[in-house]
Coordinates of C-alpha atoms in Angstrom, one line a residue:
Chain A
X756 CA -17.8 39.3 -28.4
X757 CA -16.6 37.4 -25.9
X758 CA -16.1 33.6 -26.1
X759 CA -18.1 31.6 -24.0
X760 CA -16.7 29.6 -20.7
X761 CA -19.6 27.5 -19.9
X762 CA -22.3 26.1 -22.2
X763 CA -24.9 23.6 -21.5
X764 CA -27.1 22.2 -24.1
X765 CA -30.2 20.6 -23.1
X766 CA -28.6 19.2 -20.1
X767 CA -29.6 16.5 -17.7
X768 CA -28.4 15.9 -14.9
X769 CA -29.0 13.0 -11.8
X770 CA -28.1 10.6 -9.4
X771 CA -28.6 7.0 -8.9
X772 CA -27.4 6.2 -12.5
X773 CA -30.4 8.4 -14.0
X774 CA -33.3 7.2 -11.8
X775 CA -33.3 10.6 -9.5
X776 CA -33.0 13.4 -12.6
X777 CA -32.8 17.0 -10.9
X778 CA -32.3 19.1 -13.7
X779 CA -33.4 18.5 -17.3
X780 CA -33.2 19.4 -20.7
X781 CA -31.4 22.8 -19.7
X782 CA -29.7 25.0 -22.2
X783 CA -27.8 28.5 -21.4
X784 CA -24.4 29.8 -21.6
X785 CA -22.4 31.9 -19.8
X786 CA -19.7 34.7 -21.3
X787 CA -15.8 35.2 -19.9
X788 CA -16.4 38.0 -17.2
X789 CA -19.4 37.6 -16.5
X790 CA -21.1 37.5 -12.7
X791 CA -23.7 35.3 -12.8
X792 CA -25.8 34.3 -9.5
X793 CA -28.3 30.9 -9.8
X794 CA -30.8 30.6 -7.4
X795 CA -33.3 28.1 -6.6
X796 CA -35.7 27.1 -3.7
X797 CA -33.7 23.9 -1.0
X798 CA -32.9 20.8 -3.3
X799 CA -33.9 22.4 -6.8
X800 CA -30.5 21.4 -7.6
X801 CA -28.2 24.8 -7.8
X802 CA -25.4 22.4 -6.1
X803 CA -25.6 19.8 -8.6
X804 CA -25.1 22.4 -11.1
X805 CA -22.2 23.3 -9.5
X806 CA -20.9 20.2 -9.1
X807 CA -20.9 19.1 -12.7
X808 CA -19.2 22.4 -13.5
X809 CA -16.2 21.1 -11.8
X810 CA -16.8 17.3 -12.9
X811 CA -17.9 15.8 -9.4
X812 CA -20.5 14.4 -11.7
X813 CA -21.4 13.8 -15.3
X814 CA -24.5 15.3 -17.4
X815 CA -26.6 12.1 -17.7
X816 CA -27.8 14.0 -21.7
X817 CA -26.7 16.7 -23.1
X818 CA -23.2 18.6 -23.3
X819 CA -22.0 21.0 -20.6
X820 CA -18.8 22.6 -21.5
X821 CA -16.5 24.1 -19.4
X822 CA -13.4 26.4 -20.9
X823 CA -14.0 24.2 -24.1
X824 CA -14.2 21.1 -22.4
X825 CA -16.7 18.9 -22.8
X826 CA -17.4 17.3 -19.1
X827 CA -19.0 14.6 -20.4
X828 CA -16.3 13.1 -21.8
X829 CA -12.8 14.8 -20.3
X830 CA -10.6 12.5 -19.2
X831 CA -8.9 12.3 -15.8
X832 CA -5.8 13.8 -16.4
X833 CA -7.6 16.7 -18.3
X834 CA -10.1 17.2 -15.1
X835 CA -7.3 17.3 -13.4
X836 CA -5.8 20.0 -15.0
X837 CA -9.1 21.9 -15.2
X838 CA -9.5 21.9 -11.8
X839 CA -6.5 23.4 -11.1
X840 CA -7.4 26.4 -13.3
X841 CA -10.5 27.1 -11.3
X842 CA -11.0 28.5 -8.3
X843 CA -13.7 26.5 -6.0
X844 CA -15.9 28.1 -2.5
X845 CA -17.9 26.2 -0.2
X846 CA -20.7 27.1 1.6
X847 CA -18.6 24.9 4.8
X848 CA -15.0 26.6 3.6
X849 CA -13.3 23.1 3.3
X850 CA -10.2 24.3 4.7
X851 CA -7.6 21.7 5.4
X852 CA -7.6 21.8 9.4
X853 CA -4.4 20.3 10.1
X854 CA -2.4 23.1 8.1
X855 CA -2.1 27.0 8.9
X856 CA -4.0 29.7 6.9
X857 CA -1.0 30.4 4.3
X858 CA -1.1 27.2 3.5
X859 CA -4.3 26.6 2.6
X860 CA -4.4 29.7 1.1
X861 CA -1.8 28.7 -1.3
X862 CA -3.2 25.0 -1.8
X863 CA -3.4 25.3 -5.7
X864 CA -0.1 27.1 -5.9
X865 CA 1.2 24.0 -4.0
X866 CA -0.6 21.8 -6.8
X867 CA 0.9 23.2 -9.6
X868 CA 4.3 23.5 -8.1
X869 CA 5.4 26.6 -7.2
X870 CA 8.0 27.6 -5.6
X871 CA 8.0 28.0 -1.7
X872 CA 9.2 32.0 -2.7
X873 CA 5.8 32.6 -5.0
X874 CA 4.1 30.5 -2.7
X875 CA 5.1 33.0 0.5
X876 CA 4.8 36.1 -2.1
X877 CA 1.6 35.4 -3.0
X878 CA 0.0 34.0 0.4
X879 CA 1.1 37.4 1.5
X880 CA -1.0 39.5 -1.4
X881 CA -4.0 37.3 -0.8
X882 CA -4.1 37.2 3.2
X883 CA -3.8 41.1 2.9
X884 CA -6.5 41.7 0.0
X885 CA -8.9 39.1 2.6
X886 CA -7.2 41.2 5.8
X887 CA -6.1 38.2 7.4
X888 CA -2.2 39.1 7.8
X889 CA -2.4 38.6 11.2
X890 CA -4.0 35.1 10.9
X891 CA -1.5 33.7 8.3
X892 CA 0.2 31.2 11.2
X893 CA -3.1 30.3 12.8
X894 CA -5.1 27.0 11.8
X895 CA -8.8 27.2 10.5
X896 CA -10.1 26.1 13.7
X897 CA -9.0 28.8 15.4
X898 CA -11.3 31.0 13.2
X899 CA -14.6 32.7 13.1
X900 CA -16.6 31.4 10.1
X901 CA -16.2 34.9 8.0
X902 CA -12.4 34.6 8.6
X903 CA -12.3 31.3 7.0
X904 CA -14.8 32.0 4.0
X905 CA -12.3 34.6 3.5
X906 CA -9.3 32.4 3.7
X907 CA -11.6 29.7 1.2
X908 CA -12.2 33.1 -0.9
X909 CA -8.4 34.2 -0.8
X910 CA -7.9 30.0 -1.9
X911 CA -10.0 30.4 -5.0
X912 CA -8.1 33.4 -6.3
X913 CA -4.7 32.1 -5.6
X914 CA -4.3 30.7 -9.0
X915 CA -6.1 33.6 -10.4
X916 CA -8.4 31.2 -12.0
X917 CA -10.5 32.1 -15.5
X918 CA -13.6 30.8 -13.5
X919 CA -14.5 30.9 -9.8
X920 CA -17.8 28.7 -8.3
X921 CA -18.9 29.5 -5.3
X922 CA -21.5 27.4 -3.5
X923 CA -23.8 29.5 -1.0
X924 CA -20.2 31.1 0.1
X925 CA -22.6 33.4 2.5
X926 CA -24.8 30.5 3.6
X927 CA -23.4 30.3 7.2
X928 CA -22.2 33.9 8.0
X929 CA -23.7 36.9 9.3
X930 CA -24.9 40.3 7.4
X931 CA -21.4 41.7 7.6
X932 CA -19.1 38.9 6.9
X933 CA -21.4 38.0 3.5
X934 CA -20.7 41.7 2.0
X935 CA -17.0 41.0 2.7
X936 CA -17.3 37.8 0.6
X937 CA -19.7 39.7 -1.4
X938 CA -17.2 42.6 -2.4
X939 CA -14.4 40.0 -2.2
X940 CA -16.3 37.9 -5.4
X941 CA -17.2 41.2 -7.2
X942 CA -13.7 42.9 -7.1
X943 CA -12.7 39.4 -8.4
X944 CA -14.6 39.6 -11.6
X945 CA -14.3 43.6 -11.7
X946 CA -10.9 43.9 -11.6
X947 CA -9.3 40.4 -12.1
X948 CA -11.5 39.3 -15.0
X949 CA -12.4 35.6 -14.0
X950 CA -16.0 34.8 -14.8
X951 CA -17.5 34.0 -10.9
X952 CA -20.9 31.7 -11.1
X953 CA -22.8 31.5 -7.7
X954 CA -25.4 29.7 -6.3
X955 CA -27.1 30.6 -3.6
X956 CA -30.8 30.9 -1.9
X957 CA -30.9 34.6 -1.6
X958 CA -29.2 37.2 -3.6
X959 CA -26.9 40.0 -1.7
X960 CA -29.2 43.2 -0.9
X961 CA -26.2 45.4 -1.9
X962 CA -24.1 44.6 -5.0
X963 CA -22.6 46.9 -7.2
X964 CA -21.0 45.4 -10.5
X965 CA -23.2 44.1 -13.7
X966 CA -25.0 40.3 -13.0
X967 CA -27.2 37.9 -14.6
X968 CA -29.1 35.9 -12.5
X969 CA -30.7 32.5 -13.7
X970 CA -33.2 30.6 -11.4
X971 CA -33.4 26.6 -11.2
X972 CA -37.3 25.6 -11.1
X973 CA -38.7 22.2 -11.6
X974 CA -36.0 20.9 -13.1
X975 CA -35.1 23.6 -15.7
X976 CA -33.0 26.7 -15.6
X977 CA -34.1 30.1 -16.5
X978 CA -32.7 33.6 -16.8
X979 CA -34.5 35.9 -15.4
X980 CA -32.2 39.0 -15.5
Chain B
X134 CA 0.9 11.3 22.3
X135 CA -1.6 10.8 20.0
X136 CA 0.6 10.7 16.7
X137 CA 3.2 8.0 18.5
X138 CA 0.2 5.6 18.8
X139 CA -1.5 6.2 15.6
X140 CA 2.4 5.0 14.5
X141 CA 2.6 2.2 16.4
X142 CA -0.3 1.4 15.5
X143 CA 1.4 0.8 11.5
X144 CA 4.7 -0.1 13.4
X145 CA 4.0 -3.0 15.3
X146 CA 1.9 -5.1 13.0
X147 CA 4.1 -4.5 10.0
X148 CA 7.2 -5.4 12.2
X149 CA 4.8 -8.9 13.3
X150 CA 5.2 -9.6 9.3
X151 CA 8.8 -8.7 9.3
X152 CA 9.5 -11.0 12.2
X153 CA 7.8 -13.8 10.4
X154 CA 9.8 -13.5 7.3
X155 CA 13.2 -13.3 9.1
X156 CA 11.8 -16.0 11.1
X157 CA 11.6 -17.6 8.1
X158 CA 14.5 -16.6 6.3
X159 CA 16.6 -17.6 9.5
X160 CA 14.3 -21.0 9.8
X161 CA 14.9 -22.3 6.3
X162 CA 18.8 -21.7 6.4
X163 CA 19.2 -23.3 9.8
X164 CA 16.6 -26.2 8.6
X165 CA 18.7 -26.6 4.9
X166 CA 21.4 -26.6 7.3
X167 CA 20.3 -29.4 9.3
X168 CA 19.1 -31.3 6.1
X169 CA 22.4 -31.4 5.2
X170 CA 23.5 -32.7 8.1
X171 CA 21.4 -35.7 8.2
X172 CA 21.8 -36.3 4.7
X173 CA 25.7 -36.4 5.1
X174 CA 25.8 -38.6 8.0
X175 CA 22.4 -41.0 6.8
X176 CA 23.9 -43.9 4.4
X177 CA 21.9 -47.2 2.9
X178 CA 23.7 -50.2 3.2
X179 CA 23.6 -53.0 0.5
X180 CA 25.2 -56.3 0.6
X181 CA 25.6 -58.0 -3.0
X182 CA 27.1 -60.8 -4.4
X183 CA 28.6 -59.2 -7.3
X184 CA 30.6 -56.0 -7.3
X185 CA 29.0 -52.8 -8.1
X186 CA 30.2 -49.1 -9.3
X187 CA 29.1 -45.9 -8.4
X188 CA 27.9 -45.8 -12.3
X189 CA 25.3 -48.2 -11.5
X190 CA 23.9 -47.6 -8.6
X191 CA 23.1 -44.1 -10.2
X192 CA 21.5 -45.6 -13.3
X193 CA 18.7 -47.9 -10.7
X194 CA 17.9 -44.6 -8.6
X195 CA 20.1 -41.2 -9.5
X196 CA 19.8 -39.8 -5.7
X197 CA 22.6 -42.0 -4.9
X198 CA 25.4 -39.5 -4.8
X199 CA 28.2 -41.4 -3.6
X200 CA 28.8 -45.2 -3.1
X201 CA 31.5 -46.6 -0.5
X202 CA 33.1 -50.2 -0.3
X203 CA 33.2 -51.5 3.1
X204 CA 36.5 -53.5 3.7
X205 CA 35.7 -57.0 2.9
X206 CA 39.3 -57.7 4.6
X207 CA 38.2 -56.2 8.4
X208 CA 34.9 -58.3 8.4
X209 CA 36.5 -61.3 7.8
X210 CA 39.1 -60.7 10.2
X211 CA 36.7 -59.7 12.8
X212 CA 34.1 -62.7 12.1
X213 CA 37.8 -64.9 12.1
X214 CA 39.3 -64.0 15.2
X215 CA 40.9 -66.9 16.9
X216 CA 40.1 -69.1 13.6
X217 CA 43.3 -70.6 11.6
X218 CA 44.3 -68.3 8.8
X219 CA 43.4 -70.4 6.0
X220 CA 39.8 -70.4 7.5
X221 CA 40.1 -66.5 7.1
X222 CA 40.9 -66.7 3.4
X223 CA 37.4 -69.5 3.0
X224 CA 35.6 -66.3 4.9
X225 CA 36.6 -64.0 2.6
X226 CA 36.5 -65.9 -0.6
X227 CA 32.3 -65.9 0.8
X228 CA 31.5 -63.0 1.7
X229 CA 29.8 -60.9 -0.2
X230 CA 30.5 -57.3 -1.0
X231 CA 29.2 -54.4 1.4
X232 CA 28.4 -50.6 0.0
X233 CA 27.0 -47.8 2.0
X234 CA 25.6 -45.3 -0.1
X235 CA 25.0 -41.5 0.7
X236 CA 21.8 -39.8 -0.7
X237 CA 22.3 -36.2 -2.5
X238 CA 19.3 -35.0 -0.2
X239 CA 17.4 -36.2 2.9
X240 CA 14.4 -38.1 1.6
X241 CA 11.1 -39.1 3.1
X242 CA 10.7 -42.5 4.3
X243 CA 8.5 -43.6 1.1
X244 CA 10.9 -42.4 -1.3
X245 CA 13.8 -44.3 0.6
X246 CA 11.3 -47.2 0.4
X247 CA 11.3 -46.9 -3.2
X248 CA 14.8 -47.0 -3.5
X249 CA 15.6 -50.1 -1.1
X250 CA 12.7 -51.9 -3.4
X251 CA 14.2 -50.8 -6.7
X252 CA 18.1 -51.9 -5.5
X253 CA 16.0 -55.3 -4.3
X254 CA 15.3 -56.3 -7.5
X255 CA 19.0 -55.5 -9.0
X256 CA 20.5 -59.3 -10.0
X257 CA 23.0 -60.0 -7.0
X258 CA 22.1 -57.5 -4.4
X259 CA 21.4 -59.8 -1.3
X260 CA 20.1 -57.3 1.0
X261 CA 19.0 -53.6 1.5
X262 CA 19.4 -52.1 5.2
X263 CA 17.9 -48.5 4.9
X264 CA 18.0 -47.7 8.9
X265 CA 14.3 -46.7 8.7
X266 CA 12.8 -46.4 11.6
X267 CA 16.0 -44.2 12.9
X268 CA 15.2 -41.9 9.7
X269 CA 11.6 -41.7 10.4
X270 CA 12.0 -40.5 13.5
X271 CA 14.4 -37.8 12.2
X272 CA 12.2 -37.3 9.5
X273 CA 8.9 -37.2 11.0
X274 CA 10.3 -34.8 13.7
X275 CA 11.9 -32.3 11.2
X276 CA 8.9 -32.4 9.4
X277 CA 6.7 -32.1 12.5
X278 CA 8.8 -28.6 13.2
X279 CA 8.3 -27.3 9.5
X280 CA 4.5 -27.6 9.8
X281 CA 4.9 -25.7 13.0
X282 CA 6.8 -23.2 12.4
X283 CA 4.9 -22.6 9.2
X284 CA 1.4 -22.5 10.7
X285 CA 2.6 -19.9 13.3
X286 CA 4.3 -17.8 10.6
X287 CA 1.2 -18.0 8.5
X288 CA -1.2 -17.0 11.4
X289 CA 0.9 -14.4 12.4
X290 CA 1.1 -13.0 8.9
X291 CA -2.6 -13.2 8.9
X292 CA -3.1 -11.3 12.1
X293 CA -0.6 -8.7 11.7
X294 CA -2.4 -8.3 8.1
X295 CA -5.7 -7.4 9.0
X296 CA -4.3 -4.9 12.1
X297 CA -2.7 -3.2 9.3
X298 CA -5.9 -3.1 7.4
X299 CA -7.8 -1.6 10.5
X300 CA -4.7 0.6 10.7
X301 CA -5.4 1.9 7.1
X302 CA -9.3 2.3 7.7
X303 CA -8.2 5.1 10.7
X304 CA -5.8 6.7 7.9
X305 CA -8.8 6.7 5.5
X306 CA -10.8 8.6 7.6
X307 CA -8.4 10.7 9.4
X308 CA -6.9 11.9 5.8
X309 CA -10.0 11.6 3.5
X310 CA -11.4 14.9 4.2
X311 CA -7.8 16.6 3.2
X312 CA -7.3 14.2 -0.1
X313 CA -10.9 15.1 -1.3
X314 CA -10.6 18.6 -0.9
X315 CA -7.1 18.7 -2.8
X316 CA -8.8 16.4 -5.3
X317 CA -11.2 19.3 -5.8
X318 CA -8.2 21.5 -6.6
X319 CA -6.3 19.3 -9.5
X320 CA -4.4 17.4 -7.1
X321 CA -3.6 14.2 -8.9
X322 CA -3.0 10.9 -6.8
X323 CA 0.6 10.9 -5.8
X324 CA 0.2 14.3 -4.4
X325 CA -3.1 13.7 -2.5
X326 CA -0.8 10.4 -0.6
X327 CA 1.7 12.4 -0.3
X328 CA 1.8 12.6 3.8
X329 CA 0.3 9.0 3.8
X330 CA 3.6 7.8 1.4
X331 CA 5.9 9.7 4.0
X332 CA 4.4 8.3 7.1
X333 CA 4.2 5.1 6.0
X334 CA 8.1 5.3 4.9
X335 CA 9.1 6.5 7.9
X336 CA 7.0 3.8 10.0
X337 CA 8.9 1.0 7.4
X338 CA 11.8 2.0 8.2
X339 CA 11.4 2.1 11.3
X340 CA 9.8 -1.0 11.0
X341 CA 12.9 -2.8 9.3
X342 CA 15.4 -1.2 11.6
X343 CA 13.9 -2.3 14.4
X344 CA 13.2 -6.2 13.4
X345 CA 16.9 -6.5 11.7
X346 CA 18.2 -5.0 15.4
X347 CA 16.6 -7.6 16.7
X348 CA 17.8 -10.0 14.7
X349 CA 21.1 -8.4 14.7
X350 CA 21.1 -8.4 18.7
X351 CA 19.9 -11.9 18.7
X352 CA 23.0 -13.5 16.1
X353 CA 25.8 -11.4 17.4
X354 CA 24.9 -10.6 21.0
X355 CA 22.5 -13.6 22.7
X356 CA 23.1 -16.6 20.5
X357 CA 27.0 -16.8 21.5
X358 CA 25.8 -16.2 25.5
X359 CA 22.5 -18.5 25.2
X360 CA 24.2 -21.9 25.3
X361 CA 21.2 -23.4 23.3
X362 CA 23.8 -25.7 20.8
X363 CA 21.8 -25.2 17.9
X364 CA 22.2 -21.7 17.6
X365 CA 25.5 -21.6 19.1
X366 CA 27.0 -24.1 16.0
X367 CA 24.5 -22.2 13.5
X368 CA 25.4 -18.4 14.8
X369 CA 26.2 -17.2 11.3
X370 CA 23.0 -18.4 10.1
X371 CA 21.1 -16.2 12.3
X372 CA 20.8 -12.8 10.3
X373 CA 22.3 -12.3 7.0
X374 CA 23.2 -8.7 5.8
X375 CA 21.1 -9.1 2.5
X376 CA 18.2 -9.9 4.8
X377 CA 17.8 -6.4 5.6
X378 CA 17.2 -5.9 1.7
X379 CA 14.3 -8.5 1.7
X380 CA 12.9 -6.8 5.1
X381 CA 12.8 -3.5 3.3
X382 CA 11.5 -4.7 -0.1
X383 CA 8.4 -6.6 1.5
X384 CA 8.0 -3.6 4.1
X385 CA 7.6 -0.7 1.4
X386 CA 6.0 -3.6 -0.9
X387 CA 3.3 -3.2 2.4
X388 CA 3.7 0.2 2.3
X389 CA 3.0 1.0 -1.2
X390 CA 0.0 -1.1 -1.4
X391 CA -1.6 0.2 2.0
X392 CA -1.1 3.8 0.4
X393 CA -2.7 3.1 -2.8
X394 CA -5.8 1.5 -1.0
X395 CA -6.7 4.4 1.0
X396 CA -6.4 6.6 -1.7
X397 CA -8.4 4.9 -3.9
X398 CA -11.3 3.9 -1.4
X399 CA -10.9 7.6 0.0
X400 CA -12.9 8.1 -3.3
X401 CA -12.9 10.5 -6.6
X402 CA -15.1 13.6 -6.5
X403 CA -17.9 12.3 -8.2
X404 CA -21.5 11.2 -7.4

C-alpha cells in the first residue's frame, strides 16, 4: 500500500490569529500517485487548503502533514527545502516578468543549484513536452495566458517534484488551453508518478486517468468520489 | 533610461553620506592639524619669585608639557639701557624669574582658567599671564567651525538617509513580486536578494569611486591651483589612501543593511 503524502487530522485552519476559521475539524489523506481534485463554491476555502500544503499558513488545530512533515511545526530551513521538492501552479501563472521563458521554466533547478548545462538540458525537455520551443527566449508578457500556464506547468515539473498543487490552473483560460493544462497534469501523475492535488471550481469535462475528488462545504472537507 | 535613474537614485544619496564622512575624515585631520598648531605656538607665562622645574609645574597641573626660562640677563639689560652697570647687577639681583609654559593640547578657556588659578596659589609665583582673550577668540572660533561643520554633516547624513530609504521602498516593490514567487519555490534569503545584493554592490562602488575621485581630484589636482593657504599648507591632508577603505566599509555596511530590509519587509509566504 502506498504511503501517504498528505494527511490532515481534524484540521483547522484561519486567518486573523483564529478569529476568521475557514475550514474546521477536517480529516482525510491523500496516497503517493494519486490525482485528487477539491472543489468548493467562491471563498469555501479550497485556496487556503492549498496554501497550508505548501506552508504559506499554519493549521490553527490539528496536524496536516506533508511528505512526513508536520506543517505545524517545520521549521524554516526544512520549509525551505520542502518547497523546493514540490511543484507549485497558479491560477495567475506567477511568472517572473523580467526573465525569459527558460528561465522561469528552470526557476527550481536554479534554486537547488544546477548546473547552467542541466539547466539548458532540461529547459529544453520541458518547453518541448509544453510546445513552447519557439517561445524559450521570449518574456511572459509577451504571451497568451495558456502559453504561460504552460510555462507555470512546465515550472512545476522541472524538479520532477513528488507532489504538484495546482490552484484553479484553468481559471483564466479558454476550453482549449484548460485540456492542454489538463492533459499536461494527468500525464504528470500517469507517467511521472508525483501525486498532483487541484483545486478548482469546476472539474474538466474530459479526463482520462483515475481521480478522487473531495468537496470543501461549510467548513469541512468531504470525499465524494 | 529607466534603469540609470532608478541607480542614481541609490547613487547619489549614498555618495551624499560618503561625502560627509570624507568631509569629515578630511575635517578632523586638518582641524587636529590646526590644534596643534595653536597649541605649539600658545604658551602661559608665569613670573615667580623662586625658581621652578619642569617637575613641578607638572605635579600642580600635568597638561604642562614643557616649561622655558626666559633670560633673566636680556630683561635686565633691556629695562637697564643707558643705566651704570652696577645698577644692572641691583636689576637683576630683583627680578624675579620668568617661565613660559606650552600646553600638551589646546584647551578651552575654563580649563586654562583653572590652571592660571591653581599656579596662583603656588608659594612664590607672582603672576599668571594666560593671553586669554587672544585664545578665546581662537578658541571660540575653532569651536564655532566644529559645530558647523558637524551640523551640516549630520543633516546631510540625515537627508541622504531617508532618500535611501525611499530608494529601498521602489526596490521593495519593484522586486517583491519576484522574491515572493521564488520564496514559493525554496528559495532561501540570500538567493531571493540576490539581484538586489549585486545592484546595490555595483551602485557602492560606484558610489565610493566616485566620492574618493573627488577627493582625489580635489588633493592632487585643485588644492595646489586654489591658492586658498589652508589647503595649500595642508594638501597631504586632503585624501588619504586608507580613506577609500572606510568609504567602502560604511558604503557596503549601507548596502548590506538596505538589502536585508527589503527582503525582510518584502515578507514570508505566510498569512
Amino acid at each position: 500500500m502506498a504511503a501517504n503524502v498528505i494527511t490532515a487530522s481534524h484540521l483547522t485552519l484561519a486567518y486573523d490569529q483564529g478569529r476568521k476559521r475557514i475550514i474546521e475539524n477536517a480529516s482525510f489523506s491523500v496516497r503517493k500517485g494519486e490525482f485528487v481534485f477539491i472543489t468548493g463554491p467562491s471563498g469555501s476555502g479550497k485556496s487556503t487548503l492549498l496554501k497550508a500544503l505548501y506552508g504559506a499558513i499554519r493549521p490553527l488545530e490539528g496536524t496536516l502533514k506533508v511528505g512526513g512533515l508536520d506543517m505545524g511545526k517545520i521549521r524554516k530551513g526544512k520549509l525551505q527545502e520542502l518547497r523546493s521538492h514540490l511543484g507549485i501552479i497558479f491560477q495567475d501563472y506567477r511568472l517572473i516578468n523580467e526573465w525569459t521563458v527558460e528561465k522561469n521554466v528552470v526557476l527550481p533547478l536554479i534554486i537547488a543549484g544546477y548546473s547552467m548545462e542541466v539547466q539548458q538540458t532540461q529547459a529544453k525537455r520541458l518547453l518541448r513536452h509544453v510546445k513552447l520551443t519557439e517561445q524559450a527566449d521570449r518574456y511572459p508578457l509577451e504571451l497568451s495566458g495558456g502559453e504561460q500556464q504552460r510555462v507555470g506547468v512546465a515550472r512545476a515539473l522541472s524538479k520532477n517534484p513528488f507532489l504538484i498543487l495546482a490552484d484553479e490552473p484553468t481559471g483564466n483560460l479558454d476550453e482549449y488551453s484548460s485540456n492542454v493544462i489538463w492533459d499536461l497534469l494527468e500525464n504528470a501523475c500517469d507517467q511521472l508518478g508525483s501525486t498532483v492535488v487541484v483545486v478548482t471550481h469546476q472539474l474538466p469535462t474530459m479526463f482520462n486517468i483515475p481521480y478522487r475528488h473531495f468537496i470543501i462545504e461549510s467548513k469541512g472537507i468531504y470525499e465524494v468520489r | 533610461m529607466k534603469s540609470v535613474k532608478e541607480h542614481l537614485m541609490f547613487i547619489l544619496p549614498l555618495m551624499a553620506i560618503l561625502l560627509g564622512v570624507e568631509f569629515v575624515l578630511v575635517f578632523n585631520r586638518v582641524t587636529s592639524n590646526y590644534e596643534e598648531k595653536l597649541r605649539e605656538s600658545y604658551t602661559i607665562l608665569v613670573v615667580s619669585k623662586s625658581p621652578m622645574s619642569l617637575r613641578r609645574f607638572r605635579r600642580i597641573e600635568p597638561h604642562i608639557s614643557s616649561v622655558e626660562a626666559i633670560s633673566k640677563e636680556r630683561i635686565a639689560r633691556q629695562i637697564a639701557r643707558g643705566i651704570q652697570n652696577t645698577k644692572t647687577q641691583e636689576i637683576l639681583a630683583a627680578l624675579p624669574h620668568f617661565y613660559t609654559l606650552h600646553l600638551d593640547r589646546y584647551l578651552s578657556r575654563a580649563a586654562v582658567e583653572k590652571i592660571r588659578k591653581k599656579l596662583l596659589k603656588v608659594p612664590g609665583v607672582k603672576k599668571v599671564e594666560t593671553f586669554g582673550e587672544n585664545h578665546r577668540a581662537k578658541y571660540n572660533l575653532f569651536l564655532f567651525l566644529k559645530i558647523v561643520f558637524w551640523s551640516f554633516v549630520v543633516l546631510l547624513s540625515l537627508v541622504s538617509f531617508f532618500l535611501i530609504m525611499k530608494q529601498m521602498e521602489v526596490w521593495q516593490l519593484a522586486h517583491r513580486e519576484r522574491m515572493r514567487i521564488m520564496e514559493v519555490f525554496g528559495a532561501p534569503m540570500l538567493l531571493r536578494s540576490g539581484v538586489l545584493f549585486r545592484i546595490g554592490i555595483t551602485d557602492a562602488i560606484f558610489a565610493v569611486a566616485l566620492s574618493g575621485g573627488l577627493f582625489a581630484f580635489l588633493k592632487y589636482y585643485w588644492a595646489p591651483r586654489s591658492g586658498i593657504e589652508i589647503l595649500v599648507d595642508r594638501q597631504a591632508l586632503l585624501f588619504e589612501p586608507r580613506d577609500l577603505a572606510i568609504l567602502a566599509a560604511i558604503a557596503f555596511t549601507l548596502v548590506i543593511s538596505a538589502v536585508m530590509s527589503v527582503t525582510v519587509r518584502s515578507g514570508e509566504v505566510r498569512e
